[in-house]
Coordinates of C-alpha atoms and ligand atoms in Angstrom, one line a residue:
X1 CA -96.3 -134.3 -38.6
X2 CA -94.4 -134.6 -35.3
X3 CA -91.3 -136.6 -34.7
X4 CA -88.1 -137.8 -36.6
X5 CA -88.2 -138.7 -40.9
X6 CA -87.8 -142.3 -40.5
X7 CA -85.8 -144.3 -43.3
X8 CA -88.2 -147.3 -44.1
X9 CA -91.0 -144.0 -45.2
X10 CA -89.0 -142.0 -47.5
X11 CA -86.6 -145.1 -49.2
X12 CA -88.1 -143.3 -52.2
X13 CA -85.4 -143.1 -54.8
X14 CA -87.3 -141.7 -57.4
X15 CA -88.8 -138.8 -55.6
X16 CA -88.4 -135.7 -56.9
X17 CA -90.2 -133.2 -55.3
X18 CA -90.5 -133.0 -51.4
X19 CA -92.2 -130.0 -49.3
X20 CA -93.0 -130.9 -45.8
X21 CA -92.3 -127.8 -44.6
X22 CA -94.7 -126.0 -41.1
X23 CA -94.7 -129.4 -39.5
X24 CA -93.4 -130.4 -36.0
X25 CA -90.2 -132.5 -37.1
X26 CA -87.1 -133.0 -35.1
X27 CA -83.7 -134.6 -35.8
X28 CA -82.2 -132.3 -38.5
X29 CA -79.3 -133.8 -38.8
X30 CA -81.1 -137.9 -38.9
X31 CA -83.4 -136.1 -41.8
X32 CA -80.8 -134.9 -44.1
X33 CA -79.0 -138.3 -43.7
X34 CA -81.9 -139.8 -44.7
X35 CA -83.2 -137.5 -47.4
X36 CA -79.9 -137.7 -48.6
X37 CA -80.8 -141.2 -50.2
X38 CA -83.3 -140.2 -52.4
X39 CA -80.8 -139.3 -55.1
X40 CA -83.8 -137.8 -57.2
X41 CA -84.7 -134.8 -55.3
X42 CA -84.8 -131.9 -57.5
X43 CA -86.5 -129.8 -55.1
X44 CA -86.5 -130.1 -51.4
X45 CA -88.7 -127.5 -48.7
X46 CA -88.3 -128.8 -45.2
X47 CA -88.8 -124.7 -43.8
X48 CA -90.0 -124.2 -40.2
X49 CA -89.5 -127.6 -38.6
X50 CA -86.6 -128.5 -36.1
X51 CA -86.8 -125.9 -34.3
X52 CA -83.4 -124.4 -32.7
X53 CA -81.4 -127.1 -33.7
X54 CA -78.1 -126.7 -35.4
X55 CA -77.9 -127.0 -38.6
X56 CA -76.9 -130.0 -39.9
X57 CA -72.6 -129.9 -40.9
X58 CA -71.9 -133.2 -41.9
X59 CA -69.5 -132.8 -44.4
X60 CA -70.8 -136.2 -46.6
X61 CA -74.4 -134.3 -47.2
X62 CA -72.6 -133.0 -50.0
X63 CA -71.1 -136.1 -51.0
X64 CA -71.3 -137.4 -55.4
X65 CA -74.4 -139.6 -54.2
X66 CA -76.1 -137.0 -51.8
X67 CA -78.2 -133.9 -53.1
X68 CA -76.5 -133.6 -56.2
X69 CA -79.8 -133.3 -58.7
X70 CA -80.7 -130.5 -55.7
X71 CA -82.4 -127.3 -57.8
X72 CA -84.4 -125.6 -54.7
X73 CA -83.2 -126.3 -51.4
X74 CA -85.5 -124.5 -48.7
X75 CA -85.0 -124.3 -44.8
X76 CA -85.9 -121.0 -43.6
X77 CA -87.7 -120.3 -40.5
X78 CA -86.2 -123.4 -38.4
X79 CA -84.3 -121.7 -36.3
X80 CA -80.9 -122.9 -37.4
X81 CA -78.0 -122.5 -35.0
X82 CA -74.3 -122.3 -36.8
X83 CA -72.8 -121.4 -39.9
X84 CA -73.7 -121.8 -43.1
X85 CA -72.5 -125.2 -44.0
X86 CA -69.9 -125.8 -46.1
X87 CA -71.2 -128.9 -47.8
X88 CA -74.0 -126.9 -49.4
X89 CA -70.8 -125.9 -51.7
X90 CA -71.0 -128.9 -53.1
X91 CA -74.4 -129.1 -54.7
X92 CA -73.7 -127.7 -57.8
X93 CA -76.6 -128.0 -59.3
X94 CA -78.4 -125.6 -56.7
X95 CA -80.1 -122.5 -58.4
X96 CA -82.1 -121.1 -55.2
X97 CA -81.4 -121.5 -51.9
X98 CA -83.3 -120.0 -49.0
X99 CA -81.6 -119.8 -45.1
X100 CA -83.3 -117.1 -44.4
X101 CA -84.9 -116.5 -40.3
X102 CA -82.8 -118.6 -39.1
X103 CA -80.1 -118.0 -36.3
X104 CA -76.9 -118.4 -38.3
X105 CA -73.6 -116.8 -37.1
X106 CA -70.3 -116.1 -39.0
X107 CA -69.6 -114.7 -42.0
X108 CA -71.2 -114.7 -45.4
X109 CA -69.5 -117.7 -47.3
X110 CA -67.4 -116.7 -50.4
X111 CA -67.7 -119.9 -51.5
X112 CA -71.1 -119.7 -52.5
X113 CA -69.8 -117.5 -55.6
X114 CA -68.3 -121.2 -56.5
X115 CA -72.1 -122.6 -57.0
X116 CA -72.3 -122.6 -61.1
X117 CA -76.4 -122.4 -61.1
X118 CA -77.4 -120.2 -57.7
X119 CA -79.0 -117.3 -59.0
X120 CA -81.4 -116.8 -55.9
X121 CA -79.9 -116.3 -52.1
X122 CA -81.9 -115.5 -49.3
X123 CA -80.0 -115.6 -46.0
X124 CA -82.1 -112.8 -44.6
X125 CA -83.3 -112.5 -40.9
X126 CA -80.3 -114.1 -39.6
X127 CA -77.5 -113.0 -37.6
X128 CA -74.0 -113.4 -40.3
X129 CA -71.3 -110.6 -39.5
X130 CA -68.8 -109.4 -41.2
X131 CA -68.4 -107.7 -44.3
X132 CA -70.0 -108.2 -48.0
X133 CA -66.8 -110.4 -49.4
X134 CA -66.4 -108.7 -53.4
X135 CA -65.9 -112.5 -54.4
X136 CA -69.8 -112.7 -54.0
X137 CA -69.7 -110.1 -56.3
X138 CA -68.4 -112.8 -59.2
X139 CA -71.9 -115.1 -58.7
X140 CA -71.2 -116.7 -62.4
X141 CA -75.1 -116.7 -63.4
X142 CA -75.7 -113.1 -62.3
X143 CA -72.5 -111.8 -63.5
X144 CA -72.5 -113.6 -67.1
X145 CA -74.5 -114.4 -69.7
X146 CA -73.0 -117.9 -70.7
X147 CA -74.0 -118.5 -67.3
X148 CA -77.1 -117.2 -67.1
X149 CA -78.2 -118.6 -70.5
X150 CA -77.1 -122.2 -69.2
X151 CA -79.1 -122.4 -65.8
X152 CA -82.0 -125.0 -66.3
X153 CA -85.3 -123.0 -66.8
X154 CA -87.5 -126.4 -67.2
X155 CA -90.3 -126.9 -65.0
X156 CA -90.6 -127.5 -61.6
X157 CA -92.7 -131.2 -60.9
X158 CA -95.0 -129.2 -58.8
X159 CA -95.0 -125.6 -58.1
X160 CA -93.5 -123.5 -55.1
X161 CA -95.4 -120.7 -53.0
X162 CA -93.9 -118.0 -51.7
X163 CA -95.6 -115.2 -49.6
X164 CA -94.4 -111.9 -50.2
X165 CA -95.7 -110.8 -47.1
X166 CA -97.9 -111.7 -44.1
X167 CA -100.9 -110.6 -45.6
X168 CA -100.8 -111.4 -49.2
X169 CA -101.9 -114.3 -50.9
X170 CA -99.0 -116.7 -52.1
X171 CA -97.5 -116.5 -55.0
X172 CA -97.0 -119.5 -57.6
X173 CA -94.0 -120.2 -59.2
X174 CA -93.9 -123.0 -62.0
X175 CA -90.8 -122.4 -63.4
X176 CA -87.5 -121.5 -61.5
X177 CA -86.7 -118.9 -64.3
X178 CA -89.8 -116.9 -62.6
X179 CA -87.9 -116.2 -59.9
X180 CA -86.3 -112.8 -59.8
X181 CA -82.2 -113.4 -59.5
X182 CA -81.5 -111.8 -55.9
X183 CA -79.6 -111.7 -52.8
X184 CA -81.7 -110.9 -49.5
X185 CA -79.2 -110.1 -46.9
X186 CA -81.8 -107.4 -44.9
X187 CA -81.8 -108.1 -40.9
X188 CA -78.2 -109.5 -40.1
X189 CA -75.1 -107.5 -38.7
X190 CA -73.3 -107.2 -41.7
X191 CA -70.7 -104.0 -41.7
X192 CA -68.4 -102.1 -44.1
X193 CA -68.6 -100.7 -47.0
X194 CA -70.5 -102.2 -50.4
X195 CA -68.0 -103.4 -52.3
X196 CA -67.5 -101.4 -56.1
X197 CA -67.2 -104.7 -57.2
X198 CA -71.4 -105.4 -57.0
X199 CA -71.5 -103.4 -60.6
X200 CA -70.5 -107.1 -62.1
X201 CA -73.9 -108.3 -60.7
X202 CA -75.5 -107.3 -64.2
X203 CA -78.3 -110.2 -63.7
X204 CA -79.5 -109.6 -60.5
X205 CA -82.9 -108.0 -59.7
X206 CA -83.4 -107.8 -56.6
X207 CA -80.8 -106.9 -53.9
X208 CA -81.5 -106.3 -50.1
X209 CA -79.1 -105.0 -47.8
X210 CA -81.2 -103.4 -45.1
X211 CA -81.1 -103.5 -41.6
X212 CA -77.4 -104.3 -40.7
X213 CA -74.4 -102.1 -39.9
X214 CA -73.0 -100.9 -43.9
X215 CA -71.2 -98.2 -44.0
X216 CA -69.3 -95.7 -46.4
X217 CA -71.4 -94.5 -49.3
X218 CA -73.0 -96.4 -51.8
X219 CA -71.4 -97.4 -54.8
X220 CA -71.6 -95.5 -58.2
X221 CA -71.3 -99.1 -59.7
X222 CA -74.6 -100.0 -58.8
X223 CA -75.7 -98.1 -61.7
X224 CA -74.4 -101.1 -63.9
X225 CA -77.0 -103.0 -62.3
X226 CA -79.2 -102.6 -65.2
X227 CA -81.8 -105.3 -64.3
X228 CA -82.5 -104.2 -60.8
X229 CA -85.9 -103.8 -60.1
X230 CA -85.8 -103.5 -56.4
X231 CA -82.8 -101.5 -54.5
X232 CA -83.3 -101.7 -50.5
X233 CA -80.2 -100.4 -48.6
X234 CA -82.3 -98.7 -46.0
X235 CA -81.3 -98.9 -42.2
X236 CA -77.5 -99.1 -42.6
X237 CA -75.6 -96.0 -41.7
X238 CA -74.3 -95.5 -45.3
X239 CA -73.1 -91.6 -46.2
X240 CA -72.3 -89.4 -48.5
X241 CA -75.1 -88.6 -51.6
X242 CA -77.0 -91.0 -53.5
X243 CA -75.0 -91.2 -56.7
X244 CA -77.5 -89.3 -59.9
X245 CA -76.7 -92.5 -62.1
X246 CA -79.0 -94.3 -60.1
X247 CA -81.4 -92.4 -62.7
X248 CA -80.5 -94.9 -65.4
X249 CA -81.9 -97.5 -63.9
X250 CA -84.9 -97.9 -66.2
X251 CA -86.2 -101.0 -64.2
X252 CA -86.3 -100.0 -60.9
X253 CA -89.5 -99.7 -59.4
X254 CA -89.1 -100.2 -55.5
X255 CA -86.3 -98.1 -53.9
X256 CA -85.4 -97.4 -50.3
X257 CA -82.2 -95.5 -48.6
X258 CA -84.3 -95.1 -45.6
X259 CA -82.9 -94.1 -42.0
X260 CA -79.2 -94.1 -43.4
X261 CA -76.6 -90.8 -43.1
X262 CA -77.3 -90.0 -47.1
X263 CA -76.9 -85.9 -47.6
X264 CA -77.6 -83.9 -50.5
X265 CA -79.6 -83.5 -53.4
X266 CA -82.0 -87.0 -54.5
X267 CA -81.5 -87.3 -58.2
X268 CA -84.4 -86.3 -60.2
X269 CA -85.4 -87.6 -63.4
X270 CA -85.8 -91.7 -64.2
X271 CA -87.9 -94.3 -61.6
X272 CA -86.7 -91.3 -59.4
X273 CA -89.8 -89.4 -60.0
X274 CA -92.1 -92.0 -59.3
X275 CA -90.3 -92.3 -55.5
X276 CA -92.0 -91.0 -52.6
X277 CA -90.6 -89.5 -49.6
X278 CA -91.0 -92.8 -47.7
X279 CA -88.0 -93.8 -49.8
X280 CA -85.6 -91.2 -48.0
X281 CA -86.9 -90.9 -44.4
X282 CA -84.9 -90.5 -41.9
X283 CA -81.8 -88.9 -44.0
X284 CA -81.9 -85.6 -42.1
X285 CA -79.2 -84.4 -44.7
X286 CA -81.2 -84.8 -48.0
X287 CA -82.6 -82.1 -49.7
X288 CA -84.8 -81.6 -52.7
X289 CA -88.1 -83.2 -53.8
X290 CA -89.8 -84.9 -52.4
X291 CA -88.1 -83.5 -49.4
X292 CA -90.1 -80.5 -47.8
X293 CA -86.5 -79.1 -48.4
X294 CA -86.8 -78.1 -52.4
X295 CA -83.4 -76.9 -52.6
X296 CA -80.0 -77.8 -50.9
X297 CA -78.7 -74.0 -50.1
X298 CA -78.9 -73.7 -46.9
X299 CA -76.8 -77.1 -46.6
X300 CA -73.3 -76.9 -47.2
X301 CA -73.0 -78.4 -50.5
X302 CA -72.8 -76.3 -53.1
X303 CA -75.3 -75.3 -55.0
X304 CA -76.1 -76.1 -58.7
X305 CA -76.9 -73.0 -60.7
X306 CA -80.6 -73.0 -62.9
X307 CA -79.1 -73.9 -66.0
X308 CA -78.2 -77.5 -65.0
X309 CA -81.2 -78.0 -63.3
X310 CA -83.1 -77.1 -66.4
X311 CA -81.5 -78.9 -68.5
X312 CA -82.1 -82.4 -66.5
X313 CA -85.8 -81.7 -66.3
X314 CA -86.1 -81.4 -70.0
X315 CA -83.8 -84.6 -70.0
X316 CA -86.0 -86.7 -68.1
X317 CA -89.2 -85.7 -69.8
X318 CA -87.8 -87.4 -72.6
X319 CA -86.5 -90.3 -71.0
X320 CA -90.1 -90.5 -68.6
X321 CA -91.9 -91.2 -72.0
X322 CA -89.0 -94.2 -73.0
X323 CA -89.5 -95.5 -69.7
X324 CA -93.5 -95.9 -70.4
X325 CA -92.7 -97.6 -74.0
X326 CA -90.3 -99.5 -72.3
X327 CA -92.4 -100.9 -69.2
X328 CA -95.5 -101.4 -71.0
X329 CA -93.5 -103.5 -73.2
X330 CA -91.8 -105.5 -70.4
X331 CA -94.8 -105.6 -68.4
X332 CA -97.1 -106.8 -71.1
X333 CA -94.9 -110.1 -71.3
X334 CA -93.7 -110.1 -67.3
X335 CA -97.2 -109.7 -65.7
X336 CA -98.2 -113.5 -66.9
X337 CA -95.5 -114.7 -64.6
X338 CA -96.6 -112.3 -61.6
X339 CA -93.2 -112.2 -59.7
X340 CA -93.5 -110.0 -57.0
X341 CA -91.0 -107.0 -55.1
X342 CA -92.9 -106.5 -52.3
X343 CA -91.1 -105.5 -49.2
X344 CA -91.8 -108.1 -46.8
X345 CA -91.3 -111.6 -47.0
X346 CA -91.4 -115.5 -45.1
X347 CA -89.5 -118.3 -46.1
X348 CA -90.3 -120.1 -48.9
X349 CA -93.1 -122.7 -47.4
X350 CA -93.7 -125.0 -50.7
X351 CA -97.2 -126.1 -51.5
X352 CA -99.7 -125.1 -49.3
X353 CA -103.3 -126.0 -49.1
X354 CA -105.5 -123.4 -49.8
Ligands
NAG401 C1 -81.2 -138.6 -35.2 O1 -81.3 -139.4 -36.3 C2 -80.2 -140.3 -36.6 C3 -80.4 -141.0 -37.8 O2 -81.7 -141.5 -37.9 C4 -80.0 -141.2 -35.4 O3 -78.9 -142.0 -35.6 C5 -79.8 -140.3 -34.1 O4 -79.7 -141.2 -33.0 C6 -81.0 -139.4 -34.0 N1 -80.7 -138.5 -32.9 C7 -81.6 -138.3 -31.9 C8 -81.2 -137.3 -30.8 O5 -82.6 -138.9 -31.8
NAG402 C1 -84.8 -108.9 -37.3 O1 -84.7 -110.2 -36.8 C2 -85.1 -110.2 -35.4 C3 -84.9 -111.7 -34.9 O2 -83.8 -112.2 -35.4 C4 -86.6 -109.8 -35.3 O3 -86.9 -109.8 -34.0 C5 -86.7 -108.4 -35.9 O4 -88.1 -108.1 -35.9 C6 -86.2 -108.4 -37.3 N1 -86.3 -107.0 -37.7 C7 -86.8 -106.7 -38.9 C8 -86.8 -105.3 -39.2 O5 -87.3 -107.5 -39.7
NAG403 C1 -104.4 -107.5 -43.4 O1 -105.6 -107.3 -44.1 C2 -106.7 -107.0 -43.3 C3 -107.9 -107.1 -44.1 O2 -107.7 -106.7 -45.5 C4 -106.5 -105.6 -42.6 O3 -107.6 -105.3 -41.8 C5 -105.2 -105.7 -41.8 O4 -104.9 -104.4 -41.2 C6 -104.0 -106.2 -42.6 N1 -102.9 -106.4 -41.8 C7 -101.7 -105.9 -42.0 C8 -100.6 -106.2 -41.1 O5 -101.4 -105.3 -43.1
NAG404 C1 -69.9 -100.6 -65.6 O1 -70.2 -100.4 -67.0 C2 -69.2 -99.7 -67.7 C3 -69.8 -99.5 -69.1 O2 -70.5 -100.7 -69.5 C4 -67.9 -100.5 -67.7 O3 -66.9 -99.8 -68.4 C5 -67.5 -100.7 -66.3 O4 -66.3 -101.5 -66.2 C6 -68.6 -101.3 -65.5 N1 -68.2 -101.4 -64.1 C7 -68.2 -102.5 -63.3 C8 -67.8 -102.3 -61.9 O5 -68.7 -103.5 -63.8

């Protein structure tokens, strides 16, 4: 499809489901004026088309009779110039909401914290600076379980693909609840330190801060992040040692602190016996397995004497068999839904042909 959405083709005020995403479309802002009239949309993928436009900041898009039943609202890969609009505040009935390659500026929006359903944000590949506000931190449906309980898990009129990465074969979601709660930050210029505050984000699964500019060390209070599943903080310049209660987090199963400042010893024990070495690359001060480096004592952290040591490894023995009970268990019922926390990933593209 090339060209502008013209009004007389989509005066559809029942429609409910709309993916007309890898098409040649131009006129963002004409679209969303139009789209805006079919009051039913639930679910709306419109990814890679108006190319290097801005994005459309018309403050009545998020007017009472705009996208207000909006659930999914997908526009990643157009290109976008400008910030995230503000009228996207509005929708509150938005649960995921994907921005990602775009070429947005400014800073991450606070306000987005304010949106009572969003539990999935991907404003990766972008170019937003500034630091990760701690008010993002108090997203109501990853932070509590009223929330969380109250999101709409009904299904979706049609289903949504997603490719995890270029080479994979999509993935189908039916039902939003499939979709693992996460923020995908990775590729912008993003700076500072990770605020303590993320520990409230008990809901989230998946959180991606690589590739931008974060600094300090990172947060014992992720280890109240009990639902994580995939942890990527790699390519930031983050310091200091990876904090051992990490090791409690039973569901994470893809890590990375990759090409950062980290020193000392890796926690052992936990998912942090089934990490490899490509989790830690480029960390010149991290020492013991699976470093080539099995001890710290020629660093200049102290060293721990046998005892300690000892007692972890008999520790996580223990807790290596829970973790099997506990995974067969959760994978037995997960699998069905096949949700994936692969590494690489394209805007969500809606129904594609096969
Ligand atoms: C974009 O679409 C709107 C609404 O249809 C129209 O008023 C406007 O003239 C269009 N802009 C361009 C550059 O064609
Ligand atoms: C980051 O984004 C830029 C374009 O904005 C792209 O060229 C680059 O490959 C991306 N880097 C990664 C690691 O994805
Ligand atoms: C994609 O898959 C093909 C065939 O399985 C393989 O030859 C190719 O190297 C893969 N490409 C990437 C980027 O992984
Ligand atoms: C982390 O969890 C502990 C125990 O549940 C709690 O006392 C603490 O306040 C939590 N920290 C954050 C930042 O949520």
């Amino acid at each position: 499809l090339t060209g502008q959405i013209s009004r007389e083709k989509v005066a559809l005020e029942s429609l409910a489901f709309l993916s007309i995403s890898t098409n040649n479309l131009t006129n963002a802002t004409g679209a969303f004026r139009i789209l805006k009239g079919c009051k039913n949309l639930t679910t709306l993928v419109l990814s890679k088309n108006f190319m290097f436009e801005p994005v459309p900041d018309d403050e009545s898009l998020g007017d009472p009779d705009g996208f207000q039943n909006l659930r999914v609202f997908a526009l990643g890969g157009c290109r976008f110039t400008g910030q995230v609009p503000t009228w996207l505040g509005k929708l509150k009935n938005l649960q995921v909401l994907d921005l990602s390659f775009n070429l947005i500026t400014g800073s991450l929006p606070g306000w987005l914290a304010s949106l009572p359903n969003l539990f999935y944000i991907d404003l990766s590949n972008n170019r937003l600076q500034g630091g990760f506000h701690n008010v993002l931190c108090g997203m109501p449906v990853l932070t509590s379980k009223e929330a969380s309980d109250k999101v709409d898990r009904s299904y979706l009129e049609l289903p949504v693909f997603m490719k995890p990465n270029n080479n994979a074969t999509d993935l189908q979601y039916n039902q939003l609840s499939n979709l693992p709660p996460a923020i995908y930050l990775s590729n912008n210029s993003l700076n500072g330190s990770i605020p303590i505050e993320i520990g409230q984000l008990k809901f989230i699964h998946v959180l991606d801060l690589s590739h931008n500019n974060f600094s300090g060390s990172i947060p014992d209070q992720i280890s109240n992040l009990t639902n994580l599943e995939k942890l990527d903080l790699s390519y930031n310049q983050l310091s200091g040692k990876i904090p051992a209660s990490l090791k409690g987090l039973h569901f994470l199963s893809s890590f990375s602190v990759e090409y950062n400042d980290l020193q000392g010893l890796i926690p052992s024990g936990g998912q942090f016996d089934t990490f490899t070495i490509s989790s830690f690359e480029g960390n010149p001060g991290l020492c013991g397995p699976p470093t080539p480096k099995r001890s710290c004592h020629q660093s200049h952290q102290s060293p721990q004497s046998p005892p300690q040591v000892l007692e972890v490894t008999q520790r996580s023995k223990t807790q290596t068999i829970l973790i099997a009970l506990i995974f067969g268990i959760f994978f037995g019922i997960g699998f069905g839904i096949g949700f994936s926390m692969d590494d690489k990933k394209i805007p969500i593209i809606g129904r594609r042909r096969k």
